[in-house]
CSV table of C-alpha atoms in Angstrom, one decimal:
chain,number,residue,atom,x,y,z
A,41,MET,CA,0.0,0.0,0.0
A,42,ASP,CA,1.3,3.5,-0.9
A,43,ARG,CA,1.9,5.3,2.4
A,44,ARG,CA,2.7,8.7,1.0
A,45,LYS,CA,0.6,11.4,2.5
A,46,ASN,CA,-2.6,12.5,0.9
A,47,ILE,CA,-3.2,16.3,0.8
A,48,VAL,CA,-6.4,18.3,1.2
A,49,PHE,CA,-6.1,22.0,0.3
A,50,LEU,CA,-9.2,23.8,1.3
A,51,HIS,CA,-9.3,27.4,0.3
A,52,VAL,CA,-11.9,30.1,0.6
A,53,ASP,CA,-12.3,33.5,-1.1
A,54,GLN,CA,-11.8,37.0,0.5
A,55,LEU,CA,-11.2,35.9,4.1
A,56,THR,CA,-9.2,38.3,6.2
A,57,ALA,CA,-7.3,36.7,9.1
A,58,ASN,CA,-8.7,39.1,11.6
A,59,VAL,CA,-12.2,37.7,11.3
A,60,LEU,CA,-11.2,34.3,12.8
A,61,SER,CA,-11.1,33.9,16.6
A,62,ALA,CA,-8.6,31.2,16.1
A,63,TYR,CA,-6.1,34.0,15.4
A,64,GLY,CA,-6.6,35.3,18.9
A,65,GLU,CA,-7.3,38.9,17.7
A,66,THR,CA,-10.7,39.4,19.2
A,67,GLY,CA,-11.5,42.7,20.9
A,68,ALA,CA,-13.0,46.1,20.3
A,69,ASN,CA,-13.2,46.9,16.5
A,70,ARG,CA,-12.1,43.4,15.5
A,71,PRO,CA,-14.6,41.4,13.5
A,72,ALA,CA,-13.6,38.2,15.2
A,73,THR,CA,-15.5,39.4,18.3
A,74,PHE,CA,-18.7,39.2,16.3
A,75,THR,CA,-18.0,36.1,14.3
A,76,ARG,CA,-18.4,32.5,15.5
A,77,THR,CA,-15.9,30.1,14.0
A,78,PRO,CA,-15.9,27.0,16.2
A,79,GLY,CA,-15.0,24.7,13.3
A,80,LEU,CA,-11.8,26.5,12.4
A,81,ASP,CA,-11.0,27.1,16.0
A,82,HIS,CA,-11.2,23.4,16.6
A,83,ILE,CA,-9.0,22.5,13.6
A,84,ALA,CA,-6.5,25.1,14.7
A,85,SER,CA,-6.3,23.6,18.2
A,86,ARG,CA,-5.1,20.4,16.7
A,87,GLY,CA,-2.7,21.8,14.1
A,88,ARG,CA,-0.5,24.8,13.5
A,89,THR,CA,-1.7,28.3,12.8
A,90,PHE,CA,0.6,30.8,11.0
A,91,ILE,CA,-0.2,34.3,12.1
A,92,ASN,CA,2.1,36.0,9.6
A,93,SER,CA,0.7,34.4,6.4
A,94,TYR,CA,0.4,36.7,3.3
A,95,CYS,CA,-1.0,36.2,-0.1
A,96,ALA,CA,1.1,36.9,-3.1
A,97,GLY,CA,-1.3,39.5,-4.5
A,98,PRO,CA,-4.5,40.7,-2.9
A,99,GLN,CA,-6.9,39.7,-5.6
A,100,CYS,CA,-8.3,36.4,-6.7
A,101,VAL,CA,-6.4,35.7,-10.0
A,102,PRO,CA,-3.0,36.9,-8.9
A,103,SER,CA,-3.1,34.9,-5.6
A,104,ARG,CA,-4.5,31.8,-7.2
A,105,SER,CA,-2.1,31.9,-10.1
A,106,SER,CA,0.7,31.9,-7.5
A,107,TRP,CA,-0.8,29.0,-5.6
A,108,TYR,CA,-0.7,26.7,-8.6
A,109,THR,CA,2.6,27.8,-10.1
A,110,SER,CA,4.7,28.6,-7.0
A,111,ARG,CA,5.7,31.8,-8.7
A,112,THR,CA,5.3,35.4,-7.6
A,113,VAL,CA,3.0,38.1,-9.2
A,114,ALA,CA,6.0,39.7,-10.9
A,115,GLU,CA,6.9,36.3,-12.4
A,116,THR,CA,3.5,35.3,-13.6
A,117,GLY,CA,2.7,38.9,-14.7
A,118,VAL,CA,-0.8,38.6,-13.3
A,119,LEU,CA,-1.1,42.0,-11.7
A,120,ARG,CA,-4.9,42.1,-11.3
A,121,ASN,CA,-7.9,39.8,-12.1
A,122,GLN,CA,-8.1,40.8,-15.8
A,123,TYR,CA,-4.5,39.7,-16.6
A,124,VAL,CA,-3.5,36.3,-18.1
A,125,MET,CA,-0.4,34.3,-17.5
A,126,GLY,CA,1.9,33.1,-20.3
A,127,THR,CA,1.6,29.5,-21.4
A,128,GLU,CA,5.0,28.5,-20.0
A,129,PHE,CA,3.8,27.9,-16.4
A,130,PRO,CA,3.0,24.4,-15.3
A,131,ASN,CA,-0.1,23.5,-13.3
A,132,LEU,CA,0.5,22.1,-9.8
A,133,GLY,CA,-2.1,19.5,-10.4
A,134,SER,CA,-0.6,18.1,-13.6
A,135,TRP,CA,2.9,18.4,-12.0
A,136,LEU,CA,1.9,16.1,-9.1
A,137,ARG,CA,0.1,13.8,-11.5
A,138,ASP,CA,3.1,13.4,-13.9
A,139,LYS,CA,6.0,13.7,-11.4
A,140,ALA,CA,4.7,12.0,-8.3
A,141,ASP,CA,1.9,9.7,-9.6
A,142,TYR,CA,-0.7,11.5,-7.5
A,143,LEU,CA,-4.4,11.8,-8.3
A,144,PRO,CA,-5.2,15.5,-8.4
A,145,VAL,CA,-8.9,16.2,-7.7
A,146,TYR,CA,-10.8,19.6,-7.7
A,147,ALA,CA,-14.1,20.9,-6.5
A,148,GLY,CA,-15.3,24.5,-6.5
A,149,LYS,CA,-13.8,27.9,-7.5
A,150,TRP,CA,-10.7,27.9,-9.7
A,151,HIS,CA,-10.2,31.4,-11.2
A,152,VAL,CA,-6.6,30.9,-12.6
A,153,SER,CA,-6.0,32.7,-15.8
A,154,ARG,CA,-5.2,30.6,-18.9
A,155,ILE,CA,-4.5,27.4,-17.1
A,156,ARG,CA,-7.7,25.2,-17.2
A,157,VAL,CA,-8.5,23.2,-14.1
A,158,GLU,CA,-9.4,20.2,-16.2
A,159,ASP,CA,-5.9,20.0,-17.6
A,160,GLY,CA,-4.5,19.4,-14.2
A,161,PHE,CA,-7.3,17.9,-12.1
A,162,GLU,CA,-10.2,15.5,-12.2
A,163,LEU,CA,-13.1,18.0,-11.7
A,164,LEU,CA,-15.8,16.9,-9.2
A,165,ASP,CA,-17.8,20.1,-9.0
A,166,LYS,CA,-17.2,23.5,-10.8
A,167,GLY,CA,-19.2,25.4,-8.2
A,168,SER,CA,-20.8,28.7,-9.1
A,169,GLY,CA,-20.5,32.4,-8.7
A,170,HIS,CA,-22.3,32.5,-5.4
A,171,GLY,CA,-21.0,30.9,-2.3
A,172,GLU,CA,-24.4,30.8,-0.5
A,173,ALA,CA,-25.9,29.0,-3.4
A,174,ASN,CA,-23.3,26.4,-4.0
A,175,ASP,CA,-20.6,26.2,-1.4
A,176,ALA,CA,-22.5,23.5,0.4
A,177,GLY,CA,-22.7,21.5,-2.8
A,178,VAL,CA,-19.0,21.8,-3.3
A,179,GLY,CA,-18.5,20.6,0.2
A,180,ARG,CA,-20.7,17.6,-0.3
A,181,SER,CA,-18.7,16.7,-3.5
A,182,ALA,CA,-15.5,16.8,-1.4
A,183,MET,CA,-17.1,14.7,1.3
A,184,ALA,CA,-18.4,12.1,-1.2
A,185,PHE,CA,-14.9,11.8,-2.6
A,186,LEU,CA,-13.4,11.2,0.8
A,187,ASN,CA,-16.1,8.6,1.6
A,188,ASN,CA,-15.8,6.7,-1.7
A,189,TYR,CA,-12.3,6.9,-3.1
A,190,SER,CA,-10.8,3.4,-3.4
A,191,GLY,CA,-7.9,4.0,-5.7
A,192,GLU,CA,-4.3,3.1,-5.0
A,193,LYS,CA,-2.8,6.5,-5.7
A,194,PRO,CA,-2.4,9.1,-3.0
A,195,PHE,CA,-4.7,12.1,-3.7
A,196,PHE,CA,-4.3,15.9,-3.8
A,197,LEU,CA,-7.9,17.1,-3.1
A,198,ASN,CA,-8.5,20.8,-3.7
A,199,VAL,CA,-11.7,22.4,-2.4
A,200,GLY,CA,-12.5,26.0,-3.4
A,201,LEU,CA,-15.3,27.5,-1.3
A,202,LEU,CA,-16.5,31.0,-2.5
A,203,ASN,CA,-17.6,32.7,0.6
A,204,PRO,CA,-17.2,35.1,2.2
A,205,HIS,CA,-16.8,36.6,-1.3
A,206,ASP,CA,-20.6,37.1,-1.4
A,207,CYS,CA,-20.0,40.3,0.6
A,208,CYS,CA,-19.3,41.7,-2.9
A,209,PHE,CA,-23.0,41.6,-3.7
A,210,PHE,CA,-23.7,44.0,-0.9
A,211,SER,CA,-21.2,46.6,-2.2
A,212,PRO,CA,-22.0,49.2,-4.9
A,213,THR,CA,-18.3,48.9,-5.9
A,214,TYR,CA,-19.6,46.3,-8.4
A,215,GLY,CA,-22.0,48.7,-10.0
A,216,LYS,CA,-25.0,46.5,-10.7
A,217,TYR,CA,-25.1,45.2,-7.2
A,218,GLY,CA,-26.0,47.3,-4.2
A,219,LEU,CA,-26.6,47.3,-0.5
A,220,SER,CA,-29.8,45.5,0.5
A,221,ASP,CA,-32.7,47.6,1.8
A,222,ARG,CA,-32.1,46.0,5.1
A,223,GLY,CA,-28.9,47.9,5.4
A,224,ALA,CA,-30.7,51.3,5.7
A,225,SER,CA,-33.2,50.0,8.4
A,226,GLY,CA,-30.9,50.8,11.3
A,227,ASP,CA,-32.0,47.6,13.0
A,228,LEU,CA,-28.6,46.5,14.2
A,229,SER,CA,-28.1,43.8,16.7
A,230,ILE,CA,-25.1,43.0,18.9
A,231,GLU,CA,-24.0,40.8,15.9
A,232,SER,CA,-23.0,43.9,13.9
A,233,PRO,CA,-19.4,45.0,14.5
A,234,PRO,CA,-18.7,48.6,15.2
A,235,LEU,CA,-16.5,50.5,12.6
A,236,PRO,CA,-12.8,49.9,13.0
A,237,LYS,CA,-10.5,52.4,14.6
A,238,ASN,CA,-9.0,53.4,11.3
A,239,PHE,CA,-12.3,54.3,9.7
A,240,ASN,CA,-12.4,57.9,8.6
A,241,GLY,CA,-15.2,57.9,6.1
A,242,ALA,CA,-15.6,56.2,2.8
A,243,GLU,CA,-12.6,56.3,0.4
A,244,SER,CA,-14.5,55.4,-2.7
A,245,LYS,CA,-17.1,57.6,-4.3
A,246,TRP,CA,-19.4,54.5,-4.7
A,247,LEU,CA,-19.6,54.4,-0.9
A,248,LYS,CA,-20.0,58.1,0.0
A,249,ASP,CA,-23.7,57.7,0.7
A,250,TRP,CA,-23.4,54.8,3.1
A,251,THR,CA,-24.6,55.5,6.6
A,252,GLU,CA,-23.0,53.9,9.7
A,253,ALA,CA,-25.8,51.4,9.6
A,254,ASP,CA,-24.9,50.5,6.0
A,255,TRP,CA,-21.3,49.9,6.9
A,256,ARG,CA,-22.2,47.8,9.9
A,257,TYR,CA,-24.7,45.8,7.9
A,258,TYR,CA,-21.9,45.1,5.4
A,259,LEU,CA,-19.7,43.8,8.2
A,260,TYR,CA,-22.6,41.8,9.6
A,261,GLN,CA,-23.1,40.1,6.3
A,262,TYR,CA,-19.4,39.4,6.1
A,263,SER,CA,-19.4,37.7,9.5
A,264,ARG,CA,-22.4,35.5,8.6
A,265,GLN,CA,-20.8,34.5,5.3
A,266,THR,CA,-17.6,33.6,7.2
A,267,GLU,CA,-19.7,31.4,9.6
A,268,MET,CA,-21.1,29.6,6.5
A,269,ILE,CA,-17.6,28.5,5.3
A,270,ASP,CA,-16.6,27.6,8.9
A,271,THR,CA,-19.5,25.2,9.1
A,272,ILE,CA,-18.7,23.6,5.7
A,273,THR,CA,-15.0,23.4,6.4
A,274,LYS,CA,-15.6,21.6,9.7
A,275,ARG,CA,-18.0,19.1,7.9
A,276,ILE,CA,-15.3,18.3,5.3
A,277,TRP,CA,-12.6,18.0,8.0
A,278,ASP,CA,-14.9,15.7,10.1
A,279,THR,CA,-15.5,13.5,7.1
A,280,LEU,CA,-11.7,13.3,6.6
A,281,ARG,CA,-11.1,12.4,10.2
A,282,ALA,CA,-13.8,9.8,10.1
A,283,SER,CA,-12.5,8.3,6.9
A,284,LYS,CA,-9.8,5.6,6.3
A,285,PHE,CA,-7.4,8.4,5.2
A,286,ALA,CA,-7.5,10.1,8.7
A,287,ASP,CA,-4.0,9.1,9.8
A,288,ASN,CA,-2.3,9.8,6.4
A,289,THR,CA,-3.7,13.1,5.2
A,290,LEU,CA,-2.4,16.6,5.7
A,291,PHE,CA,-5.2,19.3,5.8
A,292,ILE,CA,-4.2,22.8,4.6
A,293,PHE,CA,-6.7,25.7,5.0
A,294,SER,CA,-6.1,29.2,3.6
A,295,ALA,CA,-7.6,32.1,1.6
A,296,ASP,CA,-6.6,33.8,-1.6
A,297,HIS,CA,-6.7,37.3,-0.1
A,298,GLY,CA,-8.5,39.3,2.6
A,299,GLU,CA,-11.2,42.0,2.6
A,300,GLY,CA,-11.1,45.7,3.4
A,301,ALA,CA,-13.9,45.3,6.0
A,302,ALA,CA,-14.3,49.0,6.5
A,303,ASN,CA,-10.6,49.5,7.4
A,304,LYS,CA,-9.6,52.9,6.1
A,305,GLY,CA,-13.1,53.3,4.6
A,306,ARG,CA,-12.5,50.4,2.2
A,307,VAL,CA,-14.3,47.3,1.0
A,308,SER,CA,-13.2,44.6,-1.4
A,309,LYS,CA,-9.5,43.9,-2.1
A,310,GLY,CA,-6.4,44.9,-4.1
A,311,TYR,CA,-5.0,47.2,-1.4
A,312,LEU,CA,-1.6,46.9,0.1
A,313,ASP,CA,-3.2,46.8,3.6
A,314,ASP,CA,-2.9,44.2,6.3
A,315,ASN,CA,-6.6,43.4,6.1
A,316,THR,CA,-6.4,42.5,2.4
A,317,MET,CA,-2.9,40.9,2.3
A,318,ARG,CA,-2.8,38.8,5.5
A,319,VAL,CA,-4.7,35.6,5.2
A,320,PRO,CA,-5.3,32.6,7.4
A,321,LEU,CA,-3.1,29.5,7.1
A,322,ILE,CA,-4.0,26.6,9.3
A,323,CYS,CA,-2.4,23.1,8.8
A,324,GLU,CA,-3.5,19.9,10.6
A,325,GLY,CA,-2.6,16.3,10.3
A,326,PRO,CA,0.1,13.7,10.9
A,327,GLY,CA,3.6,14.9,11.5
A,328,ILE,CA,2.7,18.3,12.9
A,329,ALA,CA,4.7,18.9,16.1
A,330,ASN,CA,3.1,20.4,19.2
A,331,PRO,CA,-0.5,20.5,17.9
A,332,GLY,CA,-2.2,23.8,18.8
A,333,THR,CA,0.8,25.9,18.2
A,334,VAL,CA,0.3,29.5,17.1
A,335,ASP,CA,3.3,30.4,15.0
A,336,ARG,CA,4.1,34.1,15.2
A,337,SER,CA,7.7,34.0,14.1
A,338,HIS,CA,7.7,32.8,10.6
A,339,LEU,CA,6.7,34.8,7.6
A,340,VAL,CA,5.0,32.6,5.0
A,341,SER,CA,3.5,33.4,1.6
A,342,GLY,CA,0.8,31.9,-0.7
A,343,ILE,CA,3.6,30.9,-3.1
A,344,ASP,CA,4.9,28.5,-0.4
A,345,ILE,CA,1.7,26.3,-0.8
A,346,GLY,CA,2.9,24.7,-4.0
A,347,ALA,CA,6.4,24.1,-2.7
A,348,THR,CA,5.0,22.4,0.4
A,349,VAL,CA,2.7,20.2,-1.5
A,350,CYS,CA,5.6,19.1,-3.7
A,351,GLU,CA,7.7,18.2,-0.8
A,352,ILE,CA,4.9,16.2,0.8
A,353,ALA,CA,4.5,14.3,-2.4
A,354,GLY,CA,8.2,13.6,-2.7
A,355,CYS,CA,8.8,15.3,-6.0
A,356,ALA,CA,10.9,18.2,-7.2
A,357,PRO,CA,9.5,21.7,-6.9
A,358,MET,CA,8.0,23.1,-10.1
A,359,PRO,CA,10.5,24.5,-12.6
A,360,GLY,CA,11.7,28.0,-12.2
A,361,VAL,CA,10.7,28.3,-8.5
A,362,SER,CA,12.7,31.2,-7.0
A,363,VAL,CA,11.6,32.4,-3.6
A,364,ALA,CA,8.9,29.8,-2.7
A,365,ARG,CA,9.8,27.6,0.2
A,366,SER,CA,8.2,24.5,1.7
A,367,PHE,CA,7.0,25.1,5.2
A,368,LEU,CA,6.8,21.4,5.9
A,369,PRO,CA,9.9,21.6,8.2
A,370,LEU,CA,8.1,24.3,10.2
A,371,LEU,CA,5.1,22.0,10.7
A,372,ALA,CA,7.5,19.3,12.0
A,373,GLY,CA,8.9,21.7,14.5
A,374,GLU,CA,12.3,21.8,13.0
A,375,GLN,CA,14.6,24.8,13.7
A,376,GLU,CA,16.1,26.1,10.5
A,377,PRO,CA,16.9,29.5,9.0
A,378,TRP,CA,13.9,31.2,7.5
A,379,ARG,CA,13.2,34.3,5.5
A,380,ASP,CA,13.3,37.8,6.9
A,381,TYR,CA,10.6,39.2,4.7
A,382,VAL,CA,7.8,38.5,2.2
A,383,VAL,CA,6.5,40.5,-0.7
A,384,CYS,CA,3.0,41.2,-1.8
A,385,GLU,CA,2.3,42.9,-5.1
A,386,SER,CA,-0.7,44.6,-6.5
A,387,GLY,CA,-1.7,46.3,-9.8
A,388,LYS,CA,-4.5,48.3,-8.3
A,389,GLY,CA,-4.1,52.0,-8.9
A,390,GLY,CA,-0.9,51.5,-10.9
A,391,PHE,CA,1.5,49.1,-9.3
A,392,GLY,CA,2.9,48.7,-5.8
A,393,ALA,CA,4.8,46.2,-3.7
A,394,SER,CA,4.5,45.7,0.0
A,395,VAL,CA,7.6,44.3,1.8
A,396,ILE,CA,6.7,42.9,5.2
A,397,SER,CA,9.2,42.0,7.9
A,398,GLU,CA,8.6,40.9,11.5
A,399,ARG,CA,8.3,44.5,12.7
A,400,TYR,CA,7.4,46.7,9.7
A,401,GLN,CA,5.4,46.8,6.6
A,402,CYS,CA,6.7,49.1,3.9
A,403,ASN,CA,4.7,49.9,0.8
A,404,PHE,CA,6.5,51.1,-2.3
A,405,ARG,CA,4.3,52.6,-5.1
A,406,HIS,CA,5.0,53.3,-8.8
A,407,ASP,CA,4.8,57.0,-8.3
A,408,GLY,CA,7.5,57.3,-5.7
A,409,GLN,CA,5.2,57.4,-2.8
A,410,TRP,CA,6.0,55.1,0.2
A,411,GLU,CA,4.5,54.2,3.6
A,412,VAL,CA,5.9,52.5,6.7
A,413,PHE,CA,3.7,50.9,9.4
A,414,ASP,CA,4.7,49.4,12.7
A,415,ARG,CA,3.1,46.0,12.6
A,416,ILE,CA,3.5,45.4,16.3
A,417,ASN,CA,2.5,48.7,17.8
A,418,ASP,CA,0.0,49.9,15.1
A,419,PRO,CA,-2.0,47.0,13.9
A,420,PHE,CA,-4.6,49.2,12.4
A,421,GLN,CA,-2.0,51.0,10.3
A,422,ILE,CA,-3.1,54.5,11.4
A,423,ASN,CA,0.4,56.1,11.7
A,424,ASN,CA,2.5,56.3,8.6
A,425,LEU,CA,6.1,56.6,9.9
A,426,ALA,CA,7.6,57.8,6.6
A,427,ALA,CA,8.4,61.2,8.1
A,428,THR,CA,10.3,59.7,11.2
A,429,ASP,CA,13.8,58.5,11.6
A,430,ALA,CA,12.6,55.0,12.4
A,431,GLY,CA,10.4,55.1,9.3
A,432,ARG,CA,13.3,56.2,7.0
A,433,GLN,CA,15.6,53.5,8.5
A,434,ALA,CA,12.9,50.9,7.9
A,435,LYS,CA,12.4,52.2,4.3
A,436,GLU,CA,16.1,51.7,3.5
A,437,LYS,CA,16.2,48.2,5.0
A,438,HIS,CA,13.0,47.1,3.1
A,439,LEU,CA,14.3,48.6,-0.1
A,440,GLU,CA,17.3,46.2,0.4
A,441,TYR,CA,14.8,43.4,0.9
A,442,LEU,CA,13.1,44.3,-2.3
A,443,ARG,CA,16.3,44.5,-4.3
A,444,ASP,CA,17.2,41.1,-2.9
A,445,TYR,CA,13.8,39.8,-4.0
A,446,LEU,CA,14.3,41.2,-7.5
A,447,GLY,CA,17.7,39.5,-7.6
A,448,LYS,CA,16.1,36.1,-7.1
A,449,ILE,CA,13.1,36.1,-9.3
A,450,THR,CA,12.7,36.4,-13.1
A,451,VAL,CA,10.4,39.3,-13.8
A,452,CYS,CA,7.9,38.6,-16.5
A,453,LEU,CA,8.8,40.7,-19.5
A,454,ASN,CA,6.2,39.7,-22.0
A,455,GLY,CA,3.0,40.1,-20.0
A,456,GLY,CA,0.3,42.7,-19.9
A,457,GLN,CA,-2.3,40.7,-21.9
A,458,VAL,CA,-5.9,40.6,-20.6
A,459,THR,CA,-8.8,38.2,-21.0
A,460,PRO,CA,-11.4,39.0,-23.7
A,461,LYS,CA,-13.8,40.1,-21.0
A,462,TYR,CA,-11.6,43.1,-20.3
A,463,ALA,CA,-10.7,43.9,-23.9
A,464,ASP,CA,-11.9,47.5,-23.4
A,465,THR,CA,-9.2,48.0,-20.8
A,466,ALA,CA,-6.4,46.3,-22.7
A,467,ASP,CA,-4.4,49.6,-23.3
A,468,ALA,CA,-4.6,50.6,-19.7
A,469,SER,CA,-3.6,47.2,-18.5
A,470,MET,CA,-0.6,47.1,-20.8
A,471,ALA,CA,0.4,50.5,-19.5
A,472,ASN,CA,0.1,49.3,-15.9
A,473,PHE,CA,2.2,46.3,-16.7
A,474,GLN,CA,4.9,48.6,-18.2
A,475,THR,CA,4.7,50.6,-14.9
A,476,MET,CA,5.7,47.5,-13.0
A,477,LEU,CA,8.7,46.8,-15.3
A,478,LYS,CA,9.9,50.4,-15.0
A,479,MET,CA,9.5,50.6,-11.2
A,480,TYR,CA,11.4,47.3,-10.7
A,481,ASP,CA,14.1,48.2,-13.2
A,482,ALA,CA,14.7,51.4,-11.4
A,483,ILE,CA,14.8,49.8,-8.0
A,484,SER,CA,17.2,47.1,-9.3
A,485,ARG,CA,19.5,49.8,-10.6
A,486,GLY,CA,19.6,51.6,-7.3
A,487,GLU,CA,17.8,54.8,-8.5
A,488,ALA,CA,16.6,57.1,-5.7
A,489,LEU,CA,12.9,56.7,-6.3
A,490,TYR,CA,11.9,56.8,-2.6
A,491,VAL,CA,13.2,59.9,-0.8
């Protein structure tokens, strides 16, 4: 019998880490205070929770493209949802199938540009565009697989739940959608979080007419949608633990990106903010040392998912991998040198890169603007330290990190293409892509962009 570990990668859409009480961040102005997640809390109590887990890019397609290629946003060239990757990137599913003789299986949301899910995975359920409508069905498909699979090959089961992404349908940012009439009723219960400390009015013109009741109703919906995926996740995990695969399967839970959740007057994603970049990462299963550990010392990235999966499967990392690292040794409790920083990149509003270290987050933007936030003493990122001595010192150090990053990766030079759906924005998207190339080229050559 093949005793290589099976892998379940269960991912959700638009879930910020702060909303989960498993992250221990409950308190005034934190959504976790108003959100019940007993399922994920229980899984975390038996596994390892990474507090400093960041997505590669704070939108769906950039982040998911990095999951399934182990490459950064600058390498795939997928700056925003409308961009497409080149054809040279392999699919993690087909890589495990061809190099490790695994059975790759998929259910739910995919949303990776150009690479088709069917080319790398056996598709159980393609899901739909609404989490409330179909997440439960996607969960049942995954549970049915765990209850009925009788093959000899180890499996790599991917489950893509859509919620709490349904919060988008309560936001006028999307134009044709809008806040439900219930939002204006003012009938708020104790289940509705207060606005966060860093809220200072709506940033977007689309939100300017929202009342406090509207904002709190938005957060209320987000909490309820999070509770939906908590329930489904726990059902899938319970099915796994009751199955014959219980002792030989690693369970990985994460999200593609976070959500503005009223922080700085923002909703949705794409921003270089803690709420949109930092995502849950909870792992549970055999071989995890000291179950229940909350890891606050290691910076991990969404690009590490593929590298970890490949190490579990016993095959080489996918070709061209640069900065992605397997966190399997961390799960085993091994003490080894780890990275000092992670990079998160976004093409929203031009281009920008956030460099995150243990103490600071430094955002570098295409127009020469930069910000520094103290991650320990200013979790709401209210005070930009750019004008202080500490901020300037942090900026220089994080520029060194960014140059180090650029020296390791192969920046995509032929990107900038968009899907047919976004053909009317093709020129702007290409210009945005060229902005990234110019910014990174200038940083690599040591130009004084940030003074």
